[in-house]
Coordinates of C-alpha atoms and ligand atoms in Angstrom, one line a residue:
M1 CA -56.0 -26.3 -5.0
E2 CA -54.6 -25.2 -8.3
R3 CA -50.8 -24.9 -8.4
Y4 CA -48.7 -22.8 -10.7
G5 CA -45.2 -23.8 -11.9
Y6 CA -42.6 -23.9 -14.7
V7 CA -41.9 -26.9 -16.8
I8 CA -38.5 -27.0 -18.4
N9 CA -36.9 -29.4 -20.8
G10 CA -33.2 -28.9 -20.3
G11 CA -30.2 -29.2 -22.5
T12 CA -30.4 -26.3 -24.9
P13 CA -27.6 -23.7 -24.6
L14 CA -29.0 -20.2 -24.3
K15 CA -28.3 -18.0 -27.3
G16 CA -29.1 -14.4 -28.3
E17 CA -29.8 -11.2 -26.5
V18 CA -31.7 -10.2 -23.4
V19 CA -32.6 -6.8 -22.0
I20 CA -32.3 -6.3 -18.3
S21 CA -35.1 -4.6 -16.4
G22 CA -34.9 -1.9 -13.7
A23 CA -33.4 -2.9 -10.3
K24 CA -36.0 -4.5 -8.0
N25 CA -34.2 -3.4 -4.8
A26 CA -33.9 0.2 -6.0
A27 CA -37.6 0.3 -7.2
V28 CA -38.9 -1.1 -3.9
A29 CA -37.2 1.8 -2.1
M30 CA -38.3 4.5 -4.5
I31 CA -42.0 3.7 -4.3
P32 CA -42.2 4.3 -0.6
A33 CA -39.8 7.3 -1.1
A34 CA -42.4 8.9 -3.3
L35 CA -44.5 9.4 -0.2
L36 CA -42.0 12.1 0.8
V37 CA -42.6 14.0 -2.4
D38 CA -45.1 16.8 -2.8
G39 CA -45.9 16.3 -6.5
V40 CA -45.6 13.8 -9.2
C41 CA -42.7 11.4 -9.3
R42 CA -42.3 9.9 -12.8
I43 CA -40.3 6.7 -12.4
E44 CA -38.9 5.1 -15.6
N45 CA -37.5 1.6 -16.0
M46 CA -39.8 0.4 -13.3
P47 CA -39.6 -3.4 -13.3
H48 CA -43.0 -5.3 -13.7
I49 CA -42.8 -7.7 -10.9
S50 CA -45.1 -8.6 -8.0
D51 CA -43.1 -6.8 -5.3
T52 CA -43.4 -3.5 -7.1
D53 CA -47.1 -4.1 -7.9
M54 CA -47.8 -4.7 -4.2
L55 CA -46.0 -1.6 -3.1
L56 CA -47.8 0.5 -5.7
T57 CA -51.1 -0.9 -4.2
I58 CA -50.0 0.0 -0.7
V59 CA -49.1 3.6 -1.6
S60 CA -52.4 3.9 -3.5
E61 CA -54.2 2.9 -0.3
L62 CA -52.5 5.8 1.4
G63 CA -54.0 8.1 -1.2
A64 CA -51.3 8.2 -3.8
K65 CA -52.5 8.5 -7.4
V66 CA -50.6 5.8 -9.4
R67 CA -50.8 5.8 -13.2
F68 CA -48.8 3.7 -15.7
V69 CA -47.7 5.9 -18.6
N70 CA -46.4 2.8 -20.4
R71 CA -45.2 -0.6 -19.3
S72 CA -42.1 0.6 -17.5
T73 CA -43.0 4.2 -16.6
V74 CA -45.2 5.0 -13.7
D75 CA -46.4 8.4 -12.2
I76 CA -46.9 8.4 -8.5
D77 CA -48.5 11.5 -7.1
C78 CA -48.4 11.7 -3.3
T79 CA -49.6 15.3 -3.0
H80 CA -52.8 14.2 -1.1
V81 CA -51.7 11.2 0.9
S82 CA -52.7 10.9 4.5
F83 CA -51.9 8.5 7.4
R84 CA -54.2 5.6 7.6
D85 CA -54.2 1.8 7.9
T86 CA -52.6 0.1 4.9
P87 CA -53.2 -3.4 3.4
F88 CA -51.4 -5.3 6.1
D89 CA -51.8 -8.7 4.3
L90 CA -49.7 -7.3 1.4
M91 CA -47.1 -5.8 3.7
R92 CA -46.6 -9.2 5.3
K93 CA -45.6 -10.7 2.0
I94 CA -42.7 -8.4 1.1
R95 CA -39.5 -7.5 2.8
A96 CA -39.4 -4.0 1.4
S97 CA -42.6 -3.0 3.3
Y98 CA -40.2 -2.0 6.1
Y99 CA -39.3 1.1 4.0
L100 CA -42.8 2.4 4.9
I101 CA -41.6 2.9 8.4
G102 CA -39.0 5.5 7.4
A103 CA -41.1 7.0 4.6
M104 CA -44.3 7.4 6.8
L105 CA -42.3 8.8 9.7
G106 CA -40.8 11.3 7.3
R107 CA -44.1 12.3 5.8
F108 CA -46.6 11.9 8.7
G109 CA -44.4 11.7 11.8
V110 CA -46.2 8.3 12.5
S111 CA -46.3 4.9 11.0
K112 CA -47.9 1.5 11.5
T113 CA -46.6 -1.4 9.5
T114 CA -46.4 -5.2 9.9
M115 CA -43.2 -7.0 10.6
P116 CA -41.7 -7.4 7.0
G117 CA -42.1 -10.6 5.0
G118 CA -39.9 -11.8 2.2
C119 CA -37.6 -14.7 1.8
N120 CA -36.9 -16.9 4.8
F121 CA -33.1 -17.2 5.3
G122 CA -33.2 -17.6 9.1
E123 CA -33.6 -14.8 11.5
R124 CA -33.9 -11.4 9.8
P125 CA -34.2 -8.8 12.6
I126 CA -34.9 -5.1 12.1
D127 CA -33.1 -3.9 15.2
Q128 CA -30.8 -1.6 13.2
H129 CA -33.8 0.0 11.5
I130 CA -35.4 0.6 14.9
K131 CA -32.1 2.0 16.3
G132 CA -32.0 4.5 13.5
M133 CA -35.6 5.6 13.9
E134 CA -35.1 6.0 17.7
A135 CA -31.9 8.0 17.1
L136 CA -33.9 10.4 14.9
G137 CA -36.5 11.0 17.6
A138 CA -39.2 8.3 17.2
D139 CA -40.6 5.9 19.7
V140 CA -40.9 2.4 18.2
S141 CA -42.6 -0.6 19.6
I142 CA -43.5 -4.0 18.2
Q143 CA -46.9 -5.4 19.3
H144 CA -48.9 -8.3 17.9
G145 CA -46.9 -8.4 14.7
F146 CA -47.2 -4.7 14.0
V147 CA -44.4 -2.1 14.2
Y148 CA -45.7 1.2 15.6
A149 CA -43.5 4.3 15.4
S150 CA -44.2 7.9 16.1
A151 CA -42.0 11.0 16.2
R152 CA -41.8 12.1 19.9
D153 CA -42.5 15.8 19.0
G154 CA -44.3 15.2 15.7
K155 CA -41.2 15.5 13.5
M156 CA -38.0 13.7 12.9
H157 CA -34.7 15.3 13.9
G158 CA -31.2 14.7 12.3
S159 CA -28.8 12.6 14.4
K160 CA -25.8 10.3 14.2
V161 CA -26.4 6.6 13.7
Y162 CA -23.7 3.9 13.8
L163 CA -25.0 0.7 12.3
D164 CA -23.7 -2.3 14.3
K165 CA -24.2 -4.4 11.2
V166 CA -23.9 -3.3 7.5
S167 CA -27.5 -3.4 6.5
V168 CA -29.0 -2.3 3.1
G169 CA -32.5 -2.0 4.5
A170 CA -31.5 0.0 7.6
T171 CA -29.3 2.3 5.6
I172 CA -32.2 3.1 3.2
N173 CA -34.8 3.3 5.9
I174 CA -32.8 5.9 7.8
I175 CA -32.2 7.9 4.7
L176 CA -36.0 8.0 4.1
A177 CA -36.6 9.1 7.7
A178 CA -33.9 11.8 7.5
V179 CA -34.6 13.5 4.2
L180 CA -37.3 15.8 5.6
A181 CA -36.0 15.8 9.2
S182 CA -34.6 18.9 10.8
G183 CA -30.8 19.2 10.7
R184 CA -28.1 16.7 9.6
T185 CA -28.1 12.9 9.9
I186 CA -24.9 10.9 9.6
I187 CA -25.1 7.2 9.0
E188 CA -21.8 5.4 9.8
N189 CA -21.0 1.8 8.7
A190 CA -23.6 2.3 6.0
A191 CA -24.2 -0.3 3.2
R192 CA -22.7 0.7 -0.2
E193 CA -24.9 -1.3 -2.7
P194 CA -25.7 0.3 -6.0
H195 CA -29.4 0.7 -5.2
I196 CA -28.5 2.8 -2.2
V197 CA -26.7 5.2 -4.5
D198 CA -29.7 5.0 -6.9
L199 CA -32.1 5.9 -4.2
A200 CA -30.0 8.8 -3.1
N201 CA -29.8 10.1 -6.7
F202 CA -33.6 9.7 -7.0
L203 CA -34.2 11.7 -3.8
N204 CA -31.6 14.4 -4.7
S205 CA -33.2 14.8 -8.1
M206 CA -36.4 15.7 -6.2
G207 CA -34.7 18.3 -4.0
A208 CA -33.1 16.2 -1.2
D209 CA -29.6 16.7 0.0
V210 CA -28.0 13.2 0.5
R211 CA -24.2 13.0 0.3
G212 CA -21.8 10.1 0.4
A213 CA -24.1 7.3 -0.8
G214 CA -21.8 4.5 -2.1
T215 CA -19.4 5.1 0.8
D216 CA -19.7 3.9 4.4
T217 CA -20.6 7.4 5.7
I218 CA -23.7 9.0 4.4
K219 CA -24.8 12.5 5.4
I220 CA -28.3 13.7 4.9
Y221 CA -29.1 17.4 5.3
G222 CA -32.8 17.7 6.0
V223 CA -34.8 19.9 3.6
E224 CA -38.3 21.4 4.0
K225 CA -39.9 19.8 1.1
L226 CA -39.3 17.5 -2.0
H227 CA -40.7 18.4 -5.4
G228 CA -41.8 16.1 -8.3
G229 CA -39.5 15.0 -11.0
T230 CA -38.5 12.3 -13.4
Y231 CA -36.0 9.5 -12.6
A232 CA -34.9 6.2 -14.3
V233 CA -34.2 3.2 -12.1
I234 CA -30.7 1.6 -12.7
P235 CA -30.6 -1.9 -14.3
D236 CA -30.9 -4.8 -12.0
Q237 CA -27.5 -6.2 -11.0
I238 CA -29.0 -9.6 -9.8
E239 CA -31.2 -10.1 -12.8
A240 CA -28.2 -9.5 -15.1
G241 CA -26.1 -11.8 -13.0
T242 CA -28.7 -14.5 -13.2
Y243 CA -28.7 -14.4 -17.0
M244 CA -24.9 -14.4 -17.0
V245 CA -24.8 -17.6 -14.9
A246 CA -27.6 -19.1 -17.0
A247 CA -25.6 -18.5 -20.2
A248 CA -22.4 -19.9 -18.6
A249 CA -24.1 -23.0 -17.1
T250 CA -25.9 -24.0 -20.3
G251 CA -22.7 -23.5 -22.4
G252 CA -24.5 -20.8 -24.4
E253 CA -23.6 -17.3 -25.7
V254 CA -25.8 -14.4 -24.5
L255 CA -25.4 -10.6 -24.9
I256 CA -26.9 -9.1 -21.8
K257 CA -28.0 -5.5 -22.5
N258 CA -29.0 -2.5 -20.4
V259 CA -26.5 -3.2 -17.6
I260 CA -23.9 -1.3 -15.7
P261 CA -20.8 -3.5 -16.1
K262 CA -19.1 -2.0 -13.0
H263 CA -21.9 -3.5 -10.9
L264 CA -21.2 -6.9 -12.4
E265 CA -17.5 -7.0 -11.8
C266 CA -17.5 -9.4 -8.9
I267 CA -19.8 -11.8 -10.8
S268 CA -17.8 -11.5 -14.0
D269 CA -14.6 -12.3 -12.2
K270 CA -16.0 -15.4 -10.5
L271 CA -17.4 -16.6 -13.8
R272 CA -14.0 -16.1 -15.5
E273 CA -12.4 -18.3 -12.7
T274 CA -14.7 -21.1 -14.0
G275 CA -13.4 -20.7 -17.5
T276 CA -16.4 -18.7 -18.8
I277 CA -15.6 -15.8 -21.2
V278 CA -17.1 -12.5 -20.1
Q279 CA -16.6 -9.5 -22.4
K280 CA -17.5 -6.0 -21.2
Y281 CA -19.1 -3.3 -23.3
E282 CA -20.3 0.1 -22.4
D283 CA -23.8 -1.0 -21.3
A284 CA -23.7 -4.7 -22.0
V285 CA -21.8 -7.9 -21.2
L286 CA -21.3 -10.9 -23.5
V287 CA -21.1 -14.2 -21.8
K288 CA -19.8 -17.3 -23.6
G289 CA -19.9 -20.6 -21.7
A290 CA -16.9 -22.9 -21.6
S291 CA -17.1 -26.6 -22.6
N292 CA -15.4 -27.5 -19.3
L293 CA -16.2 -25.5 -16.2
H294 CA -13.7 -25.4 -13.4
K295 CA -14.3 -25.3 -9.7
T296 CA -14.0 -22.1 -7.7
N297 CA -14.7 -20.8 -4.2
V298 CA -17.2 -18.1 -3.4
K299 CA -17.8 -16.0 -0.3
T300 CA -20.7 -13.7 -0.1
M301 CA -20.2 -10.2 1.3
P302 CA -21.8 -6.8 1.3
Y303 CA -21.1 -4.7 -1.9
P304 CA -18.6 -4.6 -3.6
G305 CA -18.2 -8.3 -2.5
F306 CA -20.0 -11.2 -4.2
P307 CA -23.7 -10.7 -3.6
T308 CA -25.6 -13.2 -1.5
D309 CA -28.5 -12.8 -3.9
M310 CA -26.3 -14.5 -6.6
Q311 CA -25.1 -17.3 -4.3
P312 CA -27.8 -20.0 -5.2
Q313 CA -27.4 -19.4 -9.0
M314 CA -23.6 -19.7 -8.7
A315 CA -24.0 -22.9 -6.7
V316 CA -25.9 -24.5 -9.6
L317 CA -23.1 -23.6 -12.0
L318 CA -20.6 -25.2 -9.7
T319 CA -22.6 -28.5 -9.5
M320 CA -21.3 -29.0 -13.0
A321 CA -17.8 -27.7 -12.6
S322 CA -14.9 -30.2 -12.4
G323 CA -13.4 -30.5 -8.9
T324 CA -14.7 -29.4 -5.5
S325 CA -16.0 -25.9 -4.8
V326 CA -16.7 -24.2 -1.5
I327 CA -19.4 -21.5 -1.0
T328 CA -19.4 -19.6 2.2
E329 CA -22.5 -17.5 3.0
G330 CA -21.3 -14.3 4.8
I331 CA -24.7 -12.5 5.2
Y332 CA -27.4 -15.0 6.2
D333 CA -27.6 -17.9 8.7
N334 CA -29.6 -20.2 6.5
R335 CA -29.5 -19.7 2.7
F336 CA -28.8 -23.2 1.5
K337 CA -32.3 -24.7 1.7
Y338 CA -32.2 -25.2 -2.1
A339 CA -29.4 -27.8 -1.7
Q340 CA -32.0 -30.4 -0.9
E341 CA -33.7 -29.7 -4.3
L342 CA -30.4 -29.9 -6.2
L343 CA -29.8 -33.3 -4.6
K344 CA -33.0 -34.5 -6.3
M345 CA -31.4 -33.5 -9.6
G346 CA -28.2 -35.5 -9.0
A347 CA -26.0 -32.8 -7.6
D348 CA -23.2 -33.7 -5.2
I349 CA -23.8 -30.9 -2.6
H350 CA -23.3 -30.9 1.1
V351 CA -24.1 -28.2 3.6
E352 CA -22.4 -27.6 6.9
G353 CA -23.8 -24.5 8.7
K354 CA -22.8 -21.5 6.6
V355 CA -20.6 -23.5 4.2
C356 CA -21.7 -25.5 1.2
I357 CA -19.3 -28.0 -0.5
I358 CA -20.0 -29.0 -4.0
S359 CA -18.3 -31.7 -6.1
G360 CA -19.0 -31.3 -9.7
V361 CA -21.0 -34.0 -11.6
K362 CA -21.1 -34.5 -15.4
T363 CA -24.8 -33.7 -15.7
L364 CA -27.9 -32.8 -13.6
T365 CA -31.1 -34.8 -14.3
G366 CA -34.6 -33.2 -14.4
A367 CA -36.8 -33.7 -11.4
P368 CA -39.9 -32.2 -9.6
V369 CA -38.5 -29.5 -7.4
M370 CA -39.6 -26.4 -5.4
A371 CA -38.6 -22.8 -5.6
C372 CA -37.6 -22.3 -1.9
D373 CA -37.4 -18.5 -2.3
L374 CA -36.8 -15.8 -5.0
R375 CA -33.1 -16.4 -5.9
A376 CA -33.2 -20.1 -5.0
G377 CA -36.1 -20.4 -7.5
A378 CA -34.1 -18.7 -10.2
A379 CA -31.3 -21.1 -9.4
M380 CA -33.7 -24.1 -9.9
V381 CA -34.6 -22.6 -13.3
I382 CA -30.9 -22.6 -14.3
A383 CA -30.6 -26.1 -13.0
G384 CA -33.6 -27.2 -15.1
L385 CA -32.2 -25.5 -18.2
C386 CA -29.0 -27.5 -17.8
A387 CA -30.5 -30.8 -16.8
E388 CA -31.2 -33.9 -18.9
G389 CA -35.0 -34.3 -19.3
E390 CA -37.9 -32.5 -17.7
T391 CA -37.8 -30.4 -14.5
V392 CA -41.0 -29.2 -12.9
I393 CA -40.6 -26.3 -10.5
E394 CA -43.4 -25.4 -8.1
D395 CA -43.9 -22.3 -5.9
V396 CA -42.6 -20.0 -8.7
H397 CA -44.6 -17.1 -7.3
Y398 CA -41.4 -16.4 -5.4
I399 CA -39.5 -16.0 -8.6
E400 CA -42.0 -13.6 -10.0
R401 CA -41.5 -11.3 -7.1
G402 CA -38.2 -10.3 -8.7
Y403 CA -37.8 -11.4 -12.3
E404 CA -39.8 -9.5 -15.0
D405 CA -41.1 -11.9 -17.7
F406 CA -38.6 -14.6 -16.8
V407 CA -40.3 -17.2 -18.9
G408 CA -40.6 -15.0 -21.9
K409 CA -37.0 -13.7 -21.8
L410 CA -35.7 -17.3 -21.5
K411 CA -37.9 -18.5 -24.3
R412 CA -36.5 -15.8 -26.6
L413 CA -33.0 -17.1 -25.7
G414 CA -34.1 -20.6 -27.0
A415 CA -35.0 -22.2 -23.7
D416 CA -37.8 -24.9 -23.6
I417 CA -39.7 -23.5 -20.6
S418 CA -43.4 -22.9 -20.0
A419 CA -45.5 -21.5 -17.2
V420 CA -48.3 -24.0 -16.4
W421 CA -51.2 -24.5 -14.1
F422 CA -51.5 -27.9 -12.5
P423 CA -55.3 -28.2 -11.9
D424 CA -55.1 -30.6 -8.9
R425 CA -52.5 -31.9 -6.6
D426 CA -53.7 -35.5 -7.1
D427 CA -53.9 -35.1 -10.9
A428 CA -50.2 -34.4 -11.6
P429 CA -50.2 -35.2 -15.4
A430 CA -52.8 -32.7 -16.2
R431 CA -51.4 -29.3 -17.1
I432 CA -52.6 -26.1 -18.7
T433 CA -49.9 -24.2 -20.4
I434 CA -50.1 -20.5 -20.1
A435 CA -49.7 -18.8 -23.5
G436 CA -46.8 -16.3 -24.0
Ligands
LIG501 C1 -31.5 -6.5 1.2 C2 -32.0 -7.0 -0.1 C3 -31.8 -8.5 -0.2 C4 -30.4 -8.9 0.0 C5 -29.8 -8.2 1.2 C6 -28.3 -8.4 1.4 C7 -33.8 -5.4 -0.5 C8 -35.3 -5.2 -0.5 N1 -33.4 -6.7 -0.2 O1 -32.2 -7.1 2.2 O2 -32.2 -8.9 -1.5 O3 -30.2 -10.3 0.1 O4 -30.1 -6.8 1.2 O5 -27.6 -7.9 0.3 O6 -33.1 -4.6 -0.8 N2 -29.6 -7.4 9.9 C9 -29.7 -7.3 11.3 N3 -30.5 -6.3 11.8 C10 -31.1 -5.4 11.0 C11 -31.0 -5.5 9.6 C12 -30.3 -6.5 9.1 O7 -29.1 -8.1 12.1 O8 -31.8 -4.5 11.6 C13 -28.8 -8.5 9.4 C14 -29.6 -9.4 8.5 O9 -30.3 -10.4 9.3 C15 -28.6 -10.0 7.5 C16 -27.6 -8.8 7.3 O10 -27.9 -7.9 8.5 O11 -27.9 -11.0 8.2 C17 -27.8 -8.0 6.1 O12 -29.2 -7.7 6.0 P1 -29.7 -6.4 5.1 O13 -28.6 -5.8 4.4 O14 -30.5 -5.5 6.0 O15 -30.7 -7.1 4.1 P2 -32.1 -6.6 3.7 O16 -32.2 -5.1 3.6 O17 -33.2 -7.3 4.4

């Protein structure tokens, strides 16, 4: 079977400017949210990534008219959607397909979805989503890998939901289910990530009444109907953070444009602790790599803490920092699978449960490695950019779930990276480089 991967020749410091795309985790909530709108949602700054492509296909199957106005602007018209079976094979591939539960319950009073897919970081239950849907008046059951939900009396009703665990997905899903419900919904212990605020702003611009997003108490006053409108997705915090770390790790100098510096503060502060220079501008950050990186410790936490989605990239940087660094994963049970790949590149990295201990080495060396998941894949790209010699990364389809034009953007910063097809597993030297 043909395989697709990236080939990187490391050692070139990244230099120049890169423009950050729209936030994946906001966009993947807005596409299902469009199901709640009677009319045309024009969404600008939509990232071109496989997760958004799949969700746009799923809403099209429900009857939405989807039309790209230009590369990053899409019109979604859900005036004539109806409840029906959706492409379950696509749903299984992405995490954010769980937003269809809240959005379909809100629009149709009934939903049928698969258990969500996405990256495997250990157990990723959806009990808090279900708790929320049940509180708002739905019966929910999981049978044969499907999640069935239906509003007991055909419509959702506002209620109070306390989340036992701070969950981005459950917070967003409950907002989606509550927007057209009767009465008021209160979410306590809500997540505070920037994309939750962005989703609330999107819904409010279409006539919803969502208050308190960005705090741990969100109130949603149900409205009769949402109307069409135009909204621009915020820049992607994690894509920006990935280029920041890549610039720092390669000892380069990169101006990262179209960002909200406030969302990058925890990443900027950590990078400064390693000796990296980070300068903040109104909608850009300039990152200048240090000749000697210092160790630091990282603990991932819900926003405004250090994001778990930046943990693998930061780990790569620390493999080259002098001294011993400790990373503690505060969100997931098993998010260090990439450590085994970094070992192949000469890193001194050791995992004990939710803690990873890294002793800095002088250089990484290129090797054949796998992208274990989306962010771990991005981390392997950074490792390849820093390493001596050639790194070949397989399973990069994970990376393309969340990074728009990763290869192109890195090339324009001077990286020696190509996307290639390997025609046959037993024929490793043969490669077909993809143009662009
Ligand atoms: C979202 C992001 C993902 C990011 C994560 C944490 C999207 C599409 N994905 O994922 O990139 O890594 O936030 O910032 O936005 N949990 C439960 N029960 C639930 C829900 C979650 O126990 O019902 C647990 C999870 O297993 C995890 C923690 O809560 O340990 C946080 O998960 P959550 O914030 O829900 O992550 P996602 O929404 O899946």
